[in-house]
Coordinates of C-alpha atoms (C1' of nucleotides) in Angstrom, one line a residue:
Chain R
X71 CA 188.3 53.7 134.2
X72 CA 187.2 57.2 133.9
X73 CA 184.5 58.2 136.5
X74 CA 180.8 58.0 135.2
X75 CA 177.8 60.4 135.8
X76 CA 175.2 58.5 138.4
X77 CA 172.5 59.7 135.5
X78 CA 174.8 57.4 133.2
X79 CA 174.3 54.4 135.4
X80 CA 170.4 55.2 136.3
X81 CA 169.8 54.9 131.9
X82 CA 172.1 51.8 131.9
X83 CA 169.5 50.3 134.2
X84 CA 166.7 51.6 132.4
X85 CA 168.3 50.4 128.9
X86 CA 168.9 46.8 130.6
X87 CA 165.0 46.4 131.4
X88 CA 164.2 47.1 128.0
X89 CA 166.8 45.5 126.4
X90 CA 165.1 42.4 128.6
X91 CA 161.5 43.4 127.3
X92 CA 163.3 43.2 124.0
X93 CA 164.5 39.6 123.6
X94 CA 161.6 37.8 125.4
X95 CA 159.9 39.3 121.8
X96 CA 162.5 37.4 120.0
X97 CA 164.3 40.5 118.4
X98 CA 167.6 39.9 117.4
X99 CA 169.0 43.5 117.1
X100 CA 168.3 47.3 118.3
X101 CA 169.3 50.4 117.2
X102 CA 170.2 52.9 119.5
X103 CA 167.4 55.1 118.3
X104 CA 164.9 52.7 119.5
X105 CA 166.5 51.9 122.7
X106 CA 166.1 56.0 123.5
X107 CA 162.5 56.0 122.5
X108 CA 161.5 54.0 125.1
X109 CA 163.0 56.3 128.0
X110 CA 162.9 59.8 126.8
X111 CA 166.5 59.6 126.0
X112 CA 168.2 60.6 122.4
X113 CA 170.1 57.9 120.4
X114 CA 173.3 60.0 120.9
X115 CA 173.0 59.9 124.6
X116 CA 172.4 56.1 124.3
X117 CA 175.5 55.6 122.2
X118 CA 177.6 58.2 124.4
X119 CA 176.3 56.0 127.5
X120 CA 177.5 53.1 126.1
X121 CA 180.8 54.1 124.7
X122 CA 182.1 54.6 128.1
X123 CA 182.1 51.4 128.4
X124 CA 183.7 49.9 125.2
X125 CA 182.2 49.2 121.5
X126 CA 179.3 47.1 121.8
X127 CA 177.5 47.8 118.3
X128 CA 177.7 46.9 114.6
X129 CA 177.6 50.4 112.1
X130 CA 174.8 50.4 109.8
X131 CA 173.1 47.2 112.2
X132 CA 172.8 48.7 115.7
X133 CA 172.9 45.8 118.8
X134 CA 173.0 42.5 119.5
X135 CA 170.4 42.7 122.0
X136 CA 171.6 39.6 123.7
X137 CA 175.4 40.4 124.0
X138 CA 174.7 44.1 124.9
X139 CA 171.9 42.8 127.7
X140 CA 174.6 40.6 129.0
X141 CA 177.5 43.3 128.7
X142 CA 175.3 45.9 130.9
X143 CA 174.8 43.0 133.5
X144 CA 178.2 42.7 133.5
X145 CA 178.8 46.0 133.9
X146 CA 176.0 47.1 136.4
X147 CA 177.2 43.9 139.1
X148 CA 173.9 42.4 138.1
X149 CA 175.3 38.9 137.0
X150 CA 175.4 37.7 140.7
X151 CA 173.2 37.6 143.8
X152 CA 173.4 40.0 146.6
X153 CA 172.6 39.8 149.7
X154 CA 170.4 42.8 151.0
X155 CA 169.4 43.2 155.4
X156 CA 166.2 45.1 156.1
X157 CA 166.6 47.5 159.0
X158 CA 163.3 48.3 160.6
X159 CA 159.9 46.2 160.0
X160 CA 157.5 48.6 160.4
X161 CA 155.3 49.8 157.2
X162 CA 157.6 50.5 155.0
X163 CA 159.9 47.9 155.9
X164 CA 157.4 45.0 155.8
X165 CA 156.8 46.1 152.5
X166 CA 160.3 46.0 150.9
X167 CA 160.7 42.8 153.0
X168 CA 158.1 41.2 150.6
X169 CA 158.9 43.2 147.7
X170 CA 159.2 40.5 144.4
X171 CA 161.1 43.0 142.1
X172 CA 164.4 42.7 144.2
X173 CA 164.7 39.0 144.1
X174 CA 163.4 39.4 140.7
X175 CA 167.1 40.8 139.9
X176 CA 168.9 39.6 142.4
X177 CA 168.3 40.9 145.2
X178 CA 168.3 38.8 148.3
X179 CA 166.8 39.3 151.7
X180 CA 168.4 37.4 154.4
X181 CA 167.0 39.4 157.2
X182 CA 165.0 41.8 158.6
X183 CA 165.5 43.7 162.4
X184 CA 163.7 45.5 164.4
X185 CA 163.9 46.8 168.2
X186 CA 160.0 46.2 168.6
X187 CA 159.6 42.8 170.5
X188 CA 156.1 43.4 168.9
X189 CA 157.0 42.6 165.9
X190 CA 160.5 40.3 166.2
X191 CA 159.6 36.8 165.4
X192 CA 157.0 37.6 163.2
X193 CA 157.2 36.4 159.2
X194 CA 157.4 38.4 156.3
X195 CA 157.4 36.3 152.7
X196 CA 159.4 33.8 154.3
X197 CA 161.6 35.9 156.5
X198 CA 161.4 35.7 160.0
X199 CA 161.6 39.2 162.0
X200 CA 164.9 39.2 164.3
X201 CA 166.0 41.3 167.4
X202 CA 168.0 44.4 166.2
X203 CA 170.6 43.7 169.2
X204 CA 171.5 40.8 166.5
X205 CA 172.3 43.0 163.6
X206 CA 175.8 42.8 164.2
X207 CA 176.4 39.6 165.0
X208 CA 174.2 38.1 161.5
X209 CA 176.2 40.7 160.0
X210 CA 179.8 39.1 160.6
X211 CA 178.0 36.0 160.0
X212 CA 175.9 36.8 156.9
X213 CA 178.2 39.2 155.0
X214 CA 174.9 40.8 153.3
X215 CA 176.2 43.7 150.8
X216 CA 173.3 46.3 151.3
X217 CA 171.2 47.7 154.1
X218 CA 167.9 49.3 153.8
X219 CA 167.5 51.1 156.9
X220 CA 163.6 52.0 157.5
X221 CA 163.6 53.5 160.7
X222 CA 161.7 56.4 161.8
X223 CA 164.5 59.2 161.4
X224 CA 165.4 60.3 164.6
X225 CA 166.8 56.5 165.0
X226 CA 168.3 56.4 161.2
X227 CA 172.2 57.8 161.9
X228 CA 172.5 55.0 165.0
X229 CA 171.6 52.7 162.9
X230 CA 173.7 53.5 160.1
X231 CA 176.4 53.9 162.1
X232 CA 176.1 50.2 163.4
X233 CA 175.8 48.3 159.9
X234 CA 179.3 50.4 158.5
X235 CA 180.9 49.4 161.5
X236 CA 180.0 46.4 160.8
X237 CA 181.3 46.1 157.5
X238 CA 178.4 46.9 155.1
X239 CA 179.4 49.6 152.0
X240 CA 176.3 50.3 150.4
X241 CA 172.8 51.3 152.1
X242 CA 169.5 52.7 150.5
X243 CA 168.1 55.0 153.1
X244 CA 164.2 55.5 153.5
X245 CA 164.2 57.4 156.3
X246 CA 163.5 61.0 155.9
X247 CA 166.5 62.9 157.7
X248 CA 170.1 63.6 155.8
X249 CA 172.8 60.7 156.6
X250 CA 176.5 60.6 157.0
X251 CA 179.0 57.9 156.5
X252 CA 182.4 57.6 155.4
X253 CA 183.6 57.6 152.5
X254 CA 184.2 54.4 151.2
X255 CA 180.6 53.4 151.9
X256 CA 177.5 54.5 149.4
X257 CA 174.5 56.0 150.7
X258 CA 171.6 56.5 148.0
X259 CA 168.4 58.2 150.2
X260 CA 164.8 57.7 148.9
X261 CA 162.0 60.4 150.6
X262 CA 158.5 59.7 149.5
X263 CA 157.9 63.1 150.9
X264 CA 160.1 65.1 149.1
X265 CA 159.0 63.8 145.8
X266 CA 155.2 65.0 146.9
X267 CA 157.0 68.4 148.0
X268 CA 158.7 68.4 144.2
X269 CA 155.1 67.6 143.1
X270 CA 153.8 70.7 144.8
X271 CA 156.2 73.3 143.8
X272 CA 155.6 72.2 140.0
X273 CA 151.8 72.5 141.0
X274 CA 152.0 75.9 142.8
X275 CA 154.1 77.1 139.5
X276 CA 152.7 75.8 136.4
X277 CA 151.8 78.3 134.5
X278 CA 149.0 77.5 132.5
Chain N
X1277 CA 159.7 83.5 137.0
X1278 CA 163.1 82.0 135.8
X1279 CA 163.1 78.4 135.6
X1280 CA 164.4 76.9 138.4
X1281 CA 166.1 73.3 139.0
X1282 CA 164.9 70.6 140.3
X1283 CA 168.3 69.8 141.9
X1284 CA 167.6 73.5 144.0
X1285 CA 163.6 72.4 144.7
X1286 CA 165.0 69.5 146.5
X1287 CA 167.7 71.6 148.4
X1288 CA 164.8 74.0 149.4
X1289 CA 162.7 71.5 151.1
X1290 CA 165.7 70.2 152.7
X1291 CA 166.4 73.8 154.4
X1292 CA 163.0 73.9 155.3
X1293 CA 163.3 70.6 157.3
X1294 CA 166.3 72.0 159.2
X1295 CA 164.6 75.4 159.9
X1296 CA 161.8 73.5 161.3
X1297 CA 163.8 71.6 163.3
X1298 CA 166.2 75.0 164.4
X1299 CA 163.0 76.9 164.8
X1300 CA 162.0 74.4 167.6
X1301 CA 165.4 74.5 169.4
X1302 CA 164.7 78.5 169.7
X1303 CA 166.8 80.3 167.7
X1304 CA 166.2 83.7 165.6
X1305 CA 169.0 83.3 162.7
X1306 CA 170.8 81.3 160.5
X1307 CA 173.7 82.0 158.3
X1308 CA 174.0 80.0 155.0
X1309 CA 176.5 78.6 156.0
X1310 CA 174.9 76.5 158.7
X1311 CA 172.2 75.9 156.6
X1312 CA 174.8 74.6 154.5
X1313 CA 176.2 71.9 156.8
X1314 CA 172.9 70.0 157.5
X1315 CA 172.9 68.5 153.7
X1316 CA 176.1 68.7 152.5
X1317 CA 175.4 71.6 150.7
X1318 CA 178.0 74.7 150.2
X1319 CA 176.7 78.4 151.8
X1320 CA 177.2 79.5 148.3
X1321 CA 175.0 76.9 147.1
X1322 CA 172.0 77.8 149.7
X1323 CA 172.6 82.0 148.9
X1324 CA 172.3 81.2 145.0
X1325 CA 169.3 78.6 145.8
X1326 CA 167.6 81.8 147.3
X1327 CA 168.2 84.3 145.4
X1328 CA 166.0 82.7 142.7
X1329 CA 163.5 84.2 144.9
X1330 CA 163.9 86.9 146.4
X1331 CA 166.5 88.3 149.1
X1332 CA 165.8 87.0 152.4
X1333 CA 168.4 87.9 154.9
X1334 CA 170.6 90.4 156.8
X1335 CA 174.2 90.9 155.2
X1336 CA 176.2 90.8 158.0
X1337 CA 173.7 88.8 159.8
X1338 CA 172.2 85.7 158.4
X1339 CA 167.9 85.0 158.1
X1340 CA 165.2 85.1 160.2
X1341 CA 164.7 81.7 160.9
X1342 CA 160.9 81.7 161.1
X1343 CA 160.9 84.6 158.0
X1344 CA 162.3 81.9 156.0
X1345 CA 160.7 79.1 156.9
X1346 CA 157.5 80.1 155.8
X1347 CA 159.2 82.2 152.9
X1348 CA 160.3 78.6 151.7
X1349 CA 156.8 77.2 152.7
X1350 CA 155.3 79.5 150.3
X1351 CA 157.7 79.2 147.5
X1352 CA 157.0 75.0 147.9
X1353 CA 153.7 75.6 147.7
X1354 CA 153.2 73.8 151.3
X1355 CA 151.2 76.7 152.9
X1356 CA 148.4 74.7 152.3
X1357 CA 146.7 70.7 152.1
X1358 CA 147.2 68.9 149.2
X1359 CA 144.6 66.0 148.2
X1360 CA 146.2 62.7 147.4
X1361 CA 144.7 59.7 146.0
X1362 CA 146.6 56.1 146.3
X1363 CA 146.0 53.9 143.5
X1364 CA 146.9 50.0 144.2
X1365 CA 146.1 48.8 147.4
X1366 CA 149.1 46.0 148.0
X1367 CA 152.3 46.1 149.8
X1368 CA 153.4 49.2 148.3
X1369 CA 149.7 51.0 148.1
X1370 CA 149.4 49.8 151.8
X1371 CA 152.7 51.0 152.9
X1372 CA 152.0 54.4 151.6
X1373 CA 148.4 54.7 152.4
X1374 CA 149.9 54.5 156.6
X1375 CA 153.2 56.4 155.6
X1376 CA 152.9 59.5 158.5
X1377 CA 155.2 61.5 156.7
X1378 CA 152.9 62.8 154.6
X1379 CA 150.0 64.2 156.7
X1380 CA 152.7 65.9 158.7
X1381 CA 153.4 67.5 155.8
X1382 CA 150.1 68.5 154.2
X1383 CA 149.5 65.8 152.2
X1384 CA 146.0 63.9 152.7
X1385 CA 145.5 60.4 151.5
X1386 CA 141.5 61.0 150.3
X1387 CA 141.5 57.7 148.6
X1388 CA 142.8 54.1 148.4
X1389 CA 141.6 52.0 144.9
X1390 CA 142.2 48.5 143.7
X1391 CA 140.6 46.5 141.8
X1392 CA 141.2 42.9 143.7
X1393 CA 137.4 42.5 145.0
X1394 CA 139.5 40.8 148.2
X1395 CA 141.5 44.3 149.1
X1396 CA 137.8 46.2 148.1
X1397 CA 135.9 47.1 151.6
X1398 CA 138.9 46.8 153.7
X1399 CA 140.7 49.9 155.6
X1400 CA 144.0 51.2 155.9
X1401 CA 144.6 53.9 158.6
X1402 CA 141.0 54.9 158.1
X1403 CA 140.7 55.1 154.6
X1404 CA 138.3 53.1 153.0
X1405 CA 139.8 51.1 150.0
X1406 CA 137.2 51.3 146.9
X1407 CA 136.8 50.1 143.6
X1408 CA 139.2 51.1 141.0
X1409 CA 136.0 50.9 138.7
X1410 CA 134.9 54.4 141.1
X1411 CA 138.3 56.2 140.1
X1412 CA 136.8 58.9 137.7
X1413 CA 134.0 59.4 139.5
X1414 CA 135.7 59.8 142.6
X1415 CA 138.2 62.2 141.1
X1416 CA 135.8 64.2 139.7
X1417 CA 134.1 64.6 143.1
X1418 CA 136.9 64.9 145.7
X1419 CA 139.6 66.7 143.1
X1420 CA 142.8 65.4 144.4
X1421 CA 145.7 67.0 143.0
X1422 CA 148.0 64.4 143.0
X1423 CA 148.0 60.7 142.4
X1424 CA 150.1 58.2 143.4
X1425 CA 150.4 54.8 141.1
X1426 CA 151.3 52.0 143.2
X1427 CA 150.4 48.9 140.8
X1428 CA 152.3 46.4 138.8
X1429 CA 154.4 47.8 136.0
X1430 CA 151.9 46.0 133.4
X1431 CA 148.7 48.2 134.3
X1432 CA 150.6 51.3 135.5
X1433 CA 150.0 53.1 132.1
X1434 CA 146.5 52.6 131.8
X1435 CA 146.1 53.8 134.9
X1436 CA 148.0 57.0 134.6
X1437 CA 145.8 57.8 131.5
X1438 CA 142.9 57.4 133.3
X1439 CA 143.3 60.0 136.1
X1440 CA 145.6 62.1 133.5
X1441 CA 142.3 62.2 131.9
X1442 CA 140.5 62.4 134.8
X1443 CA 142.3 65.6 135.7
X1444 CA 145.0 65.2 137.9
X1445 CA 148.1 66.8 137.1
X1446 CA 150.9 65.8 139.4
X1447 CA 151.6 61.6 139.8
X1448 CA 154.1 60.1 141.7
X1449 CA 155.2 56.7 140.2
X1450 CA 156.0 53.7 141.8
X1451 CA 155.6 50.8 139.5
X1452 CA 159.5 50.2 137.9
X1453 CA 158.6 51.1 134.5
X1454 CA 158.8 54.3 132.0
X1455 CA 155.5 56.0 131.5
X1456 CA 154.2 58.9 129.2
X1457 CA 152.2 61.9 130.4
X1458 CA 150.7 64.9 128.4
X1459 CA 153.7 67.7 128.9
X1460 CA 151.0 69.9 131.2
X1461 CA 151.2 66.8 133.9
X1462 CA 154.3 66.5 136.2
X1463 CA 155.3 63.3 136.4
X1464 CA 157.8 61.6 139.2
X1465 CA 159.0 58.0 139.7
X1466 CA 160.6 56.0 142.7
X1467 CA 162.1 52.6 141.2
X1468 CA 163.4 51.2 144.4
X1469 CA 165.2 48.1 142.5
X1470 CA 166.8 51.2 140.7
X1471 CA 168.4 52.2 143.5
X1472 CA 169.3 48.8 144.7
X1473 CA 171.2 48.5 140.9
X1474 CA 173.2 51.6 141.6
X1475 CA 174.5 50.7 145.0
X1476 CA 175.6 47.3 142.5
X1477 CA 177.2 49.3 140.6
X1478 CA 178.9 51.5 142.9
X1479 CA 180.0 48.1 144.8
X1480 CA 181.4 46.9 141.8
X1481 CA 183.3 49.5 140.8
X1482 CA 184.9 50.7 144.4
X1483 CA 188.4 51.0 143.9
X1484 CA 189.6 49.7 147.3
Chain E
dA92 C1' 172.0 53.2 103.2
dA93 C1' 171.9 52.6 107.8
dG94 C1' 173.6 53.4 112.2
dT95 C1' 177.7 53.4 115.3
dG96 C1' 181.5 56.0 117.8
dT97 C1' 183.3 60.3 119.2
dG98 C1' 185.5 65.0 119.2
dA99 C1' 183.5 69.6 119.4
dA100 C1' 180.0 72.7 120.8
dT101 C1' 176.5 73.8 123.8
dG102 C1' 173.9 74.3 127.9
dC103 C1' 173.4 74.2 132.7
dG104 C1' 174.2 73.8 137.5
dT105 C1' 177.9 74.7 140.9
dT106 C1' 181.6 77.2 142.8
dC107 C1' 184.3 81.3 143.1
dA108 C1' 185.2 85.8 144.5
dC109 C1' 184.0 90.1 145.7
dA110 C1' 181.1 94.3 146.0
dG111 C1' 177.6 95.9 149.0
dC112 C1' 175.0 96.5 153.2
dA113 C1' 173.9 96.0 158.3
Chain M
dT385 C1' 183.6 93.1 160.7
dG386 C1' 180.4 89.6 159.1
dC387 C1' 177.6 87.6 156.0
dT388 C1' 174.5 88.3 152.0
dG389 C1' 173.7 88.7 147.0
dT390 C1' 175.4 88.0 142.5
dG391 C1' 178.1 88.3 138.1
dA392 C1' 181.8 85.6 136.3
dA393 C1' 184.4 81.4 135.9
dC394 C1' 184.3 76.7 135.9
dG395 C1' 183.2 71.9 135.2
dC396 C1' 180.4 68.5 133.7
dA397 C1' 176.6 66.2 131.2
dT398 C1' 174.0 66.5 127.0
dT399 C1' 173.6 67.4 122.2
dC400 C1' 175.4 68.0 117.7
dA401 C1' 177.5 66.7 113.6
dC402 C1' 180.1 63.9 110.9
dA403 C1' 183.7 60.5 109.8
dC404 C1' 183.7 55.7 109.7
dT405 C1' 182.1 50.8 109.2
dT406 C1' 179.2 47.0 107.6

DNA sequence: AAGTGTGAATGCGTTCACAGCA
DNA sequence: TGCTGTGAACGCATTCACACTT
């Protein structure tokens, strides 16, 4: 299949959680114009989106809004659980750790590490805090899909380095540094302070 | 000024983190090109980010390390503190309220609000959480310039309307749901389960 | 009549390549 | 010689416009 744009994917998403919205209403169809208005996106972009992945609509009707919210789970992974290991249980990683809107769409977290002694053994909505020395050893034993690392930076690329040698391809990064890892593996980073430092620049030059 | 890309904003404040980080090691210059290397970037790609504003360094030599830095400081609009007010006080709220990353970089949290009479009264890292019902009064008092919305994807809307209207003209969003703002407020969203849904994706569609 | 599916046109960010300066 | 600054070329995502289907 022919390689699609990451902004693609990010509007499937968005499309899928209204499509959701949609049907607990009890409609039975939607047109792509209304599917856009709900994300800023145009009904062209919405059919374009779409028709990388096959024909999904009727001409002249629009949707099904149940076959087409089933055909983007399909296509987005979402029909099945994953397994997701939290990396650090500090602020920000207690509070993914208890976070409903992953399990909410599949997302499962069967552990959380840290290297604080502090902190290991300790709950967190049901999941008990473990010793980071046994990352790689409930990793062979676990076979989670995703790591969120939430480390303090400096200790991030160790880290990182550890899970992908252990066998996990995916990891959402919160820690605010740059990452690397191989190729086959899919780093997505999130920096709370970046987005404020966005925020300024549009504040410092709005011109109004 | 032309406009410039967000994609280059977010480059910028990367270099910036690296010069910091250089200036601290004790060295005077930097070519592009290792300013390149930290992000995965290309030394075209930093020269062009740059030029937007202005012409900062040597041919045949590279930049002033410290020039730049607080060039790009200036252009980011991070010369200065920013006022920030939290609004939702749970895991998320919490977590943000105690995040260090941003007082190191300017940003002071000047307010926590919720409206849970049980998370009323209570601190987090020395900030008081108060009333949500005290929002427009506060803002009209303290003037924060940016808000951040950290409360269930129901009520976020209201409660961007009510500091849009309130004043505030930068918000960072992190309850997983679209929201409208008037086009002279800057608006930003984090959906982590977003990013969890494109790591299924990408898992999904390796080709290995 | 209504609304999809899609090639073509457009716009925009990235990369190239090289002239220009230290 | 070394590295910047930048117009031109390129590639890719978005938008347009319309033929096609129900």
């Amino acid at each position: 299949m022919k390689r699609i744009a990451e902004s693609t994917v990010r509007r499937l998403s968005a499309y899928l959680r209204f499509l959701e919205e949609f049907e607990a209403q009890g409609h039975q169809t939607i047109s792509s114009g209304e599917l856009a208005a709900q994300g800023g996106a145009t009904s062209a972009q919405v059919r374009k989106d779409l028709s990388f992945f096959g024909s999904f609509g009727k001409r002249g009707l629009g949707y099904s809004v149940s076959a087409l919210s089933s055909s983007l789970r399909e296509i987005l992974g979402l029909g099945r659980q994953w397994n997701v290991v939290i990396v650090g249980a500090g602020k920000i990683g207690a509070a993914l750790a208890q976070y409903e809107g992953f399990r909410a769409r599949g997302f499962n977290v069967v552990g959380v590490y840290d290297e604080d002694p502090a902190r290991v053994g300790g709950t967190l909505d049901g999941v008990v805090v473990r010793d980071q020395r046994e990352l790689e050893a409930d990793i062979a034993r676990l076979k989670p899909h995703i790591a969120l690392i939430a480390v303090p930076a400096e200790a991030a690329q160790a880290l990182v380095d550890r899970v992908v040698r252990s066998g996990i391809r995916a990891i959402l990064n919160f820690a605010p540094t740059p990452l690397t890892v191989p190729e086959k593996v899919t780093l997505r980073s999130v920096n709370m302070a970046l987005e404020l430092e966005i925020l300024s620049y549009a504040l410092v030059n709005a011109d109004d």
